[in-house]
Structures are given as C-alpha cells and as structure tokens.
Amino acid sequence: NIDPTVETEYWRGEYSQRPYYDEAYTYDDYEPAYRAGWSAYDPDAPADWSEREGLAREHWESETATADHPLTWEEARAASRDAYTRVCKKYPK
C-alpha cells in the first residue's frame, strides 16, 4: 500500500530539485499533481504512464476543480508522472 504521508514528505523535500520546477509555485501548488500521480497507480494492475495518465488527470481535475488552482494540467503533468514513476518503482507488484 502506498503511504501518502511518506510520499508527501518525499515530494515536499524533492519538488524544488525537479526539472519541471518553477519557482513561481510552491509545494502546495504541486501537491495535487503528485497525489494524482500516486493515486493513479494500481499495484494489482501495473501499467505504463501512457495507460494511467487519463486517470491521473481525472484525479487532479477533481481535486483542483473547486479551487482557483495556479497550475494547468500541462504544467502539473510532469509532477504527476514523476510521482507515478516513483510509486511504480517503490511498490512493484
């Protein structure tokens, strides 16, 4: 099982070192993208990002729909993929 607390702490310390990081945004701006990425992972049915991106985007859109979120999906996509890739490696089937 994915531990959201562990993932949150990892990304809180790591996000500003990632190639997609933009100093105009805080961790709180990126967090929904990370959460969407790890939420799209299913260890019982592992799949490539290309097969799960749509689900990650749905998670991200539902979480950011009620707020005036500063990132577009295109800006959040790389962070979401990053989180998905991490959990795929960390929690393999």
JSON list of C-alpha atoms in Angstrom, two decimals:
[
{"chain": "A", "resi": 1, "resn": "ASN", "atom": "CA", "xyz": [0.00, 0.00, 0.00]},
{"chain": "A", "resi": 2, "resn": "ILE", "atom": "CA", "xyz": [1.16, 3.50, -0.80]},
{"chain": "A", "resi": 3, "resn": "ASP", "atom": "CA", "xyz": [1.73, 5.59, 2.29]},
{"chain": "A", "resi": 4, "resn": "PRO", "atom": "CA", "xyz": [0.55, 9.13, 1.44]},
{"chain": "A", "resi": 5, "resn": "THR", "atom": "CA", "xyz": [2.46, 10.57, 4.41]},
{"chain": "A", "resi": 6, "resn": "VAL", "atom": "CA", "xyz": [5.74, 9.11, 3.16]},
{"chain": "A", "resi": 7, "resn": "GLU", "atom": "CA", "xyz": [5.07, 10.28, -0.39]},
{"chain": "A", "resi": 8, "resn": "THR", "atom": "CA", "xyz": [4.08, 13.77, 0.74]},
{"chain": "A", "resi": 9, "resn": "GLU", "atom": "CA", "xyz": [7.24, 14.16, 2.81]},
{"chain": "A", "resi": 10, "resn": "TYR", "atom": "CA", "xyz": [9.40, 12.87, -0.03]},
{"chain": "A", "resi": 11, "resn": "TRP", "atom": "CA", "xyz": [7.96, 15.30, -2.56]},
{"chain": "A", "resi": 12, "resn": "ARG", "atom": "CA", "xyz": [7.97, 18.21, -0.11]},
{"chain": "A", "resi": 13, "resn": "GLY", "atom": "CA", "xyz": [11.75, 17.78, 0.14]},
{"chain": "A", "resi": 14, "resn": "GLU", "atom": "CA", "xyz": [12.33, 16.96, -3.51]},
{"chain": "A", "resi": 15, "resn": "TYR", "atom": "CA", "xyz": [9.99, 19.08, -5.65]},
{"chain": "A", "resi": 16, "resn": "SER", "atom": "CA", "xyz": [12.25, 22.10, -5.97]},
{"chain": "A", "resi": 17, "resn": "GLN", "atom": "CA", "xyz": [15.04, 19.91, -7.37]},
{"chain": "A", "resi": 18, "resn": "ARG", "atom": "CA", "xyz": [12.98, 18.53, -10.24]},
{"chain": "A", "resi": 19, "resn": "PRO", "atom": "CA", "xyz": [13.49, 19.74, -13.84]},
{"chain": "A", "resi": 20, "resn": "TYR", "atom": "CA", "xyz": [9.89, 20.95, -14.19]},
{"chain": "A", "resi": 21, "resn": "TYR", "atom": "CA", "xyz": [10.03, 23.06, -11.01]},
{"chain": "A", "resi": 22, "resn": "ASP", "atom": "CA", "xyz": [9.11, 26.70, -11.44]},
{"chain": "A", "resi": 23, "resn": "GLU", "atom": "CA", "xyz": [10.00, 28.97, -8.52]},
{"chain": "A", "resi": 24, "resn": "ALA", "atom": "CA", "xyz": [6.73, 30.84, -9.05]},
{"chain": "A", "resi": 25, "resn": "TYR", "atom": "CA", "xyz": [4.97, 27.82, -7.48]},
{"chain": "A", "resi": 26, "resn": "THR", "atom": "CA", "xyz": [5.11, 26.33, -4.00]},
{"chain": "A", "resi": 27, "resn": "TYR", "atom": "CA", "xyz": [4.92, 22.74, -2.88]},
{"chain": "A", "resi": 28, "resn": "ASP", "atom": "CA", "xyz": [1.23, 23.27, -2.16]},
{"chain": "A", "resi": 29, "resn": "ASP", "atom": "CA", "xyz": [0.73, 24.13, -5.83]},
{"chain": "A", "resi": 30, "resn": "TYR", "atom": "CA", "xyz": [2.42, 20.91, -6.96]},
{"chain": "A", "resi": 31, "resn": "GLU", "atom": "CA", "xyz": [0.98, 18.61, -4.28]},
{"chain": "A", "resi": 32, "resn": "PRO", "atom": "CA", "xyz": [-2.32, 17.80, -6.10]},
{"chain": "A", "resi": 33, "resn": "ALA", "atom": "CA", "xyz": [-0.29, 16.68, -9.12]},
{"chain": "A", "resi": 34, "resn": "TYR", "atom": "CA", "xyz": [1.85, 14.37, -7.02]},
{"chain": "A", "resi": 35, "resn": "ARG", "atom": "CA", "xyz": [-1.20, 12.97, -5.27]},
{"chain": "A", "resi": 36, "resn": "ALA", "atom": "CA", "xyz": [-2.92, 12.40, -8.62]},
{"chain": "A", "resi": 37, "resn": "GLY", "atom": "CA", "xyz": [0.12, 10.52, -9.88]},
{"chain": "A", "resi": 38, "resn": "TRP", "atom": "CA", "xyz": [0.42, 8.13, -6.99]},
{"chain": "A", "resi": 39, "resn": "SER", "atom": "CA", "xyz": [-3.36, 7.71, -6.82]},
{"chain": "A", "resi": 40, "resn": "ALA", "atom": "CA", "xyz": [-3.42, 6.50, -10.42]},
{"chain": "A", "resi": 41, "resn": "TYR", "atom": "CA", "xyz": [-1.13, 3.60, -9.61]},
{"chain": "A", "resi": 42, "resn": "ASP", "atom": "CA", "xyz": [-2.67, 0.17, -9.08]},
{"chain": "A", "resi": 43, "resn": "PRO", "atom": "CA", "xyz": [-0.14, -2.43, -7.88]},
{"chain": "A", "resi": 44, "resn": "ASP", "atom": "CA", "xyz": [-2.56, -5.21, -8.85]},
{"chain": "A", "resi": 45, "resn": "ALA", "atom": "CA", "xyz": [-2.65, -3.98, -12.44]},
{"chain": "A", "resi": 46, "resn": "PRO", "atom": "CA", "xyz": [0.65, -2.22, -13.14]},
{"chain": "A", "resi": 47, "resn": "ALA", "atom": "CA", "xyz": [0.62, -0.17, -16.32]},
{"chain": "A", "resi": 48, "resn": "ASP", "atom": "CA", "xyz": [2.73, 2.37, -18.16]},
{"chain": "A", "resi": 49, "resn": "TRP", "atom": "CA", "xyz": [2.11, 6.06, -17.58]},
{"chain": "A", "resi": 50, "resn": "SER", "atom": "CA", "xyz": [0.54, 6.31, -21.03]},
{"chain": "A", "resi": 51, "resn": "GLU", "atom": "CA", "xyz": [-2.21, 3.95, -19.82]},
{"chain": "A", "resi": 52, "resn": "ARG", "atom": "CA", "xyz": [-2.73, 5.76, -16.50]},
{"chain": "A", "resi": 53, "resn": "GLU", "atom": "CA", "xyz": [-2.30, 9.41, -17.42]},
{"chain": "A", "resi": 54, "resn": "GLY", "atom": "CA", "xyz": [-6.01, 9.85, -18.08]},
{"chain": "A", "resi": 55, "resn": "LEU", "atom": "CA", "xyz": [-6.85, 8.56, -14.62]},
{"chain": "A", "resi": 56, "resn": "ALA", "atom": "CA", "xyz": [-4.21, 10.80, -13.03]},
{"chain": "A", "resi": 57, "resn": "ARG", "atom": "CA", "xyz": [-5.64, 13.77, -14.88]},
{"chain": "A", "resi": 58, "resn": "GLU", "atom": "CA", "xyz": [-9.14, 12.94, -13.63]},
{"chain": "A", "resi": 59, "resn": "HIS", "atom": "CA", "xyz": [-7.85, 12.79, -10.05]},
{"chain": "A", "resi": 60, "resn": "TRP", "atom": "CA", "xyz": [-6.05, 16.10, -10.49]},
{"chain": "A", "resi": 61, "resn": "GLU", "atom": "CA", "xyz": [-9.03, 17.82, -12.12]},
{"chain": "A", "resi": 62, "resn": "SER", "atom": "CA", "xyz": [-11.44, 16.67, -9.42]},
{"chain": "A", "resi": 63, "resn": "GLU", "atom": "CA", "xyz": [-9.10, 17.86, -6.68]},
{"chain": "A", "resi": 64, "resn": "THR", "atom": "CA", "xyz": [-8.40, 21.25, -8.24]},
{"chain": "A", "resi": 65, "resn": "ALA", "atom": "CA", "xyz": [-11.88, 21.93, -9.65]},
{"chain": "A", "resi": 66, "resn": "THR", "atom": "CA", "xyz": [-13.18, 23.75, -6.59]},
{"chain": "A", "resi": 67, "resn": "ALA", "atom": "CA", "xyz": [-10.15, 25.98, -6.13]},
{"chain": "A", "resi": 68, "resn": "ASP", "atom": "CA", "xyz": [-8.52, 28.65, -8.22]},
{"chain": "A", "resi": 69, "resn": "HIS", "atom": "CA", "xyz": [-5.50, 26.48, -8.88]},
{"chain": "A", "resi": 70, "resn": "PRO", "atom": "CA", "xyz": [-2.43, 28.18, -10.38]},
{"chain": "A", "resi": 71, "resn": "LEU", "atom": "CA", "xyz": [-1.25, 25.20, -12.47]},
{"chain": "A", "resi": 72, "resn": "THR", "atom": "CA", "xyz": [-2.80, 23.88, -15.64]},
{"chain": "A", "resi": 73, "resn": "TRP", "atom": "CA", "xyz": [-2.73, 20.14, -16.26]},
{"chain": "A", "resi": 74, "resn": "GLU", "atom": "CA", "xyz": [0.06, 20.68, -18.77]},
{"chain": "A", "resi": 75, "resn": "GLU", "atom": "CA", "xyz": [2.12, 22.35, -16.04]},
{"chain": "A", "resi": 76, "resn": "ALA", "atom": "CA", "xyz": [1.18, 19.69, -13.46]},
{"chain": "A", "resi": 77, "resn": "ARG", "atom": "CA", "xyz": [1.58, 16.70, -15.78]},
{"chain": "A", "resi": 78, "resn": "ALA", "atom": "CA", "xyz": [5.33, 16.21, -15.29]},
{"chain": "A", "resi": 79, "resn": "ALA", "atom": "CA", "xyz": [4.98, 16.23, -11.50]},
{"chain": "A", "resi": 80, "resn": "SER", "atom": "CA", "xyz": [2.15, 13.73, -11.69]},
{"chain": "A", "resi": 81, "resn": "ARG", "atom": "CA", "xyz": [4.18, 11.45, -13.95]},
{"chain": "A", "resi": 82, "resn": "ASP", "atom": "CA", "xyz": [7.14, 11.80, -11.59]},
{"chain": "A", "resi": 83, "resn": "ALA", "atom": "CA", "xyz": [5.05, 10.62, -8.64]},
{"chain": "A", "resi": 84, "resn": "TYR", "atom": "CA", "xyz": [3.56, 7.77, -10.68]},
{"chain": "A", "resi": 85, "resn": "THR", "atom": "CA", "xyz": [7.01, 6.60, -11.76]},
{"chain": "A", "resi": 86, "resn": "ARG", "atom": "CA", "xyz": [8.27, 6.70, -8.17]},
{"chain": "A", "resi": 87, "resn": "VAL", "atom": "CA", "xyz": [5.47, 4.52, -6.79]},
{"chain": "A", "resi": 88, "resn": "CYS", "atom": "CA", "xyz": [5.78, 2.09, -9.68]},
{"chain": "A", "resi": 89, "resn": "LYS", "atom": "CA", "xyz": [9.40, 1.50, -8.66]},
{"chain": "A", "resi": 90, "resn": "LYS", "atom": "CA", "xyz": [8.82, 1.66, -4.92]},
{"chain": "A", "resi": 91, "resn": "TYR", "atom": "CA", "xyz": [5.70, -0.53, -4.75]},
{"chain": "A", "resi": 92, "resn": "PRO", "atom": "CA", "xyz": [6.02, -3.09, -7.55]},
{"chain": "A", "resi": 93, "resn": "LYS", "atom": "CA", "xyz": [3.57, -5.97, -7.79]}
]
